[in-house]
Amino acid sequence: MDRMRELCDLLNRWGYEYYVLDAPTVSDREYDRYYDELKELERKTGTVYPDSPTRRVGGEPVKAFARHAHIARLYSLDKAVTEDELSAFFTRVEKAAGKGAHYTVEYKFDGLTICLTYEKGAFVRATTRGNGVEGEDVTAQALTVQSFPLKISYQGTLEVRGETVIRLPVLAKYNEEHPEEPLKNARNAAAGAIRNLDPKITASRHPEILFYDVNYMSEDPVSSQVEAMEFLKREGFKTYPYFKICSDYDEVQAAIDEIEIERSRIDVLTDGAVVKVNEESARAEMGYTDKFPRWAIAYKFEAEEAETKVLRVFWQVGRTGKLTPLAEVEPVDLAGATVRRATLNNFSDLTRKRVKVGSRVLIRRSNEVIPEILGAIEDGGEAPVEKPSFCPSCGAPVREVGANLFCTNRECPPRIVQKLTHYCSKNAADVEGMSESTLALLLEKRGIKRFSDLYLLTAESFAGLEGFKEKKITNLLGAIEKSKKIPLDRFLYALGVEGIGRVAARDLSAFGSVEKVASLTMEQLLAVEDVGEITANNILNYFADEENIAELNKLKEIGVEPYTEERNKEGIFAGEKVVLTGTLAAFSRTEAQKKIEALGGECQSAVTGQTTLVVAGEKAGSKLDKAKKLGVRVIGEEEFLSLLSAHAG
Ligand SMILES: [Zn+2]
């Protein structure tokens, strides 16, 4: 048997497991041993197989990039930044393709687009997107990237498309190792790596390519985005695991919301989500403008960056006891607001980003309230930030778990305040008017520590506290009382278990009661879509804790009753998908929404082909126009009120 063939196959399989699946099955040493054997045989025989892994090391620098035309044009995507623009896209799709089309939602990665060509099962060329018609030949550079195969089973001519990215931890490590010439951000670093004449430099930055599309297939073309992704995976291309298939606007919106929340936690730079019509048949109905496909859109999140200087770093204790470094920065204008503070994730993040007191740093504001420090722009700064061994707030010893530091004191004051603030927040128990400062005061003066303590507050509890007049006290007590009736998902979120965000809370609420959720096993928890192993463990620990159970029982005794929402199937709005637009004189939008939902209706944020009713108040804008265009039934406030009063009680 041909030993070289055998070695190529073996090494390629190991490379695939390591780079594409992130699941290595052999040690680096063992890999190197076989690799060296192959290299030696190649030297002796003077033969190198086209798919030999030795081709990936990065050859000699090229003098210039040759231009190369793509077989099929690489279109860029039309962009949407507002919900209205997104809903307009849906309207267009439904008009052209009817309601049967599905949508796929993926991350939009912020790097450099690249196109790989294969012929008769072999990799032949890599090109940048360029102007979409022709790009630069970057084959030598791309060869050093390990996340795609040199040999595939598909025998026709093929072009696949992906985004070259550098993972954020990889970038940070590179910068640590190259302090003399750090790379400022992941996007430029990735583009610079591929568009570098010297392939060895490309290799040194360890870019990856995440594949997301098939651009051209000469035979048996795929007939949908789902098939394209399956094809890519089957042939050994690296794809990003997040991929949602949706059947309507609401599902797409939910997937985008999810991406918007998750994107700051993943290790690849992203600036939005890509929504595509799944079916090739529907795409064909829609076609292209002169610039874009009509069947896809990039939903871009707002992001702004600016440079400033770190003046001081202090530590904030969160509701789980986690210490988060927060930097006071030289005031700088960013997206129309003056920024004075910026956050870092944890202590290792701070070292990784080389942030010191006095450093000049790049900060980015996305949709989060507090902007984030992306990293130091240059070396320097006066003093490194010390890692605290004791909680700066209560003095208790600090525990290190992974990259994070935790205060070990359950009664640490800011921790209690954060926990209570989270409990009272709008998407949790929604205790209107209860602010963080009020809770801090109640902890300090009245020893209010637990959720259940809130329900024991009386008018007298506020006596002698500055700034609490009768009306304010009555309102607060009313809001606390009202919060006893709480939907189960919001209650689960309110508990503040690390990892249970709103999405996971909603998933868990499907079990019907707190008791049910408390009794779930690891296996059952892992079967919940948005619960991973770490969160599952947090949930198990939470319900195994006696103090937590005692607190839950106490809340129950007090009359805090989480309920699951069952749609009123008899109500006048049963089966209706309703959009509110403009201002109503009688109610706020939220109040009106609650009334509609109580009578069986489902509220939507935008008019789509599925909307059945629009309630239009004063100054109704584009939503009303859209409703008229789509022939959706529209009622004014007067009619809305008379419907409500006829069916009240
Ligand atoms: Zn503490």
Short mmCIF file of N, CA and C in Angstrom, two decimals, residues 58-65 140-141 196-201:
data_model
loop_
_atom_site.label_atom_id
_atom_site.label_comp_id
_atom_site.label_asym_id
_atom_site.label_seq_id
_atom_site.Cartn_x
_atom_site.Cartn_y
_atom_site.Cartn_z
N GLY A 58 2.58 27.40 3.97
CA GLY A 58 2.80 28.78 3.52
C GLY A 58 4.10 28.84 2.77
N GLY A 59 3.98 29.01 1.47
CA GLY A 59 5.18 29.00 0.63
C GLY A 59 5.87 30.36 0.60
N GLU A 60 6.56 30.60 -0.51
CA GLU A 60 7.30 31.85 -0.66
C GLU A 60 6.34 33.02 -0.86
N PRO A 61 6.80 34.23 -0.48
CA PRO A 61 5.95 35.41 -0.71
C PRO A 61 5.65 35.58 -2.20
N VAL A 62 4.47 36.10 -2.52
CA VAL A 62 4.15 36.38 -3.92
C VAL A 62 4.47 37.85 -4.19
N LYS A 63 4.69 38.20 -5.47
CA LYS A 63 5.06 39.59 -5.78
C LYS A 63 3.83 40.50 -5.81
N ALA A 64 2.76 39.96 -6.36
CA ALA A 64 1.52 40.74 -6.42
C ALA A 64 0.38 39.75 -6.54
N PHE A 65 -0.82 40.20 -6.23
CA PHE A 65 -1.97 39.32 -6.36
C PHE A 65 -2.49 39.36 -7.79
N ALA A 140 -2.22 30.98 -2.18
CA ALA A 140 -1.08 30.65 -1.32
C ALA A 140 -1.39 31.00 0.14
N GLN A 141 -2.07 32.13 0.33
CA GLN A 141 -2.40 32.55 1.68
C GLN A 141 -3.46 31.64 2.30
N ASN A 196 -2.08 39.49 2.57
CA ASN A 196 -0.67 39.73 2.82
C ASN A 196 0.13 38.95 1.79
N LEU A 197 1.11 39.59 1.19
CA LEU A 197 1.85 38.91 0.12
C LEU A 197 2.65 37.72 0.65
N ASP A 198 2.97 37.74 1.93
CA ASP A 198 3.75 36.65 2.51
C ASP A 198 2.85 35.65 3.24
N PRO A 199 2.68 34.45 2.68
CA PRO A 199 1.78 33.46 3.31
C PRO A 199 2.21 33.07 4.72
N LYS A 200 3.48 33.24 5.04
CA LYS A 200 3.93 32.89 6.39
C LYS A 200 3.30 33.82 7.42
N ILE A 201 3.08 35.07 7.01
CA ILE A 201 2.42 36.01 7.92
C ILE A 201 0.96 35.61 8.09
#
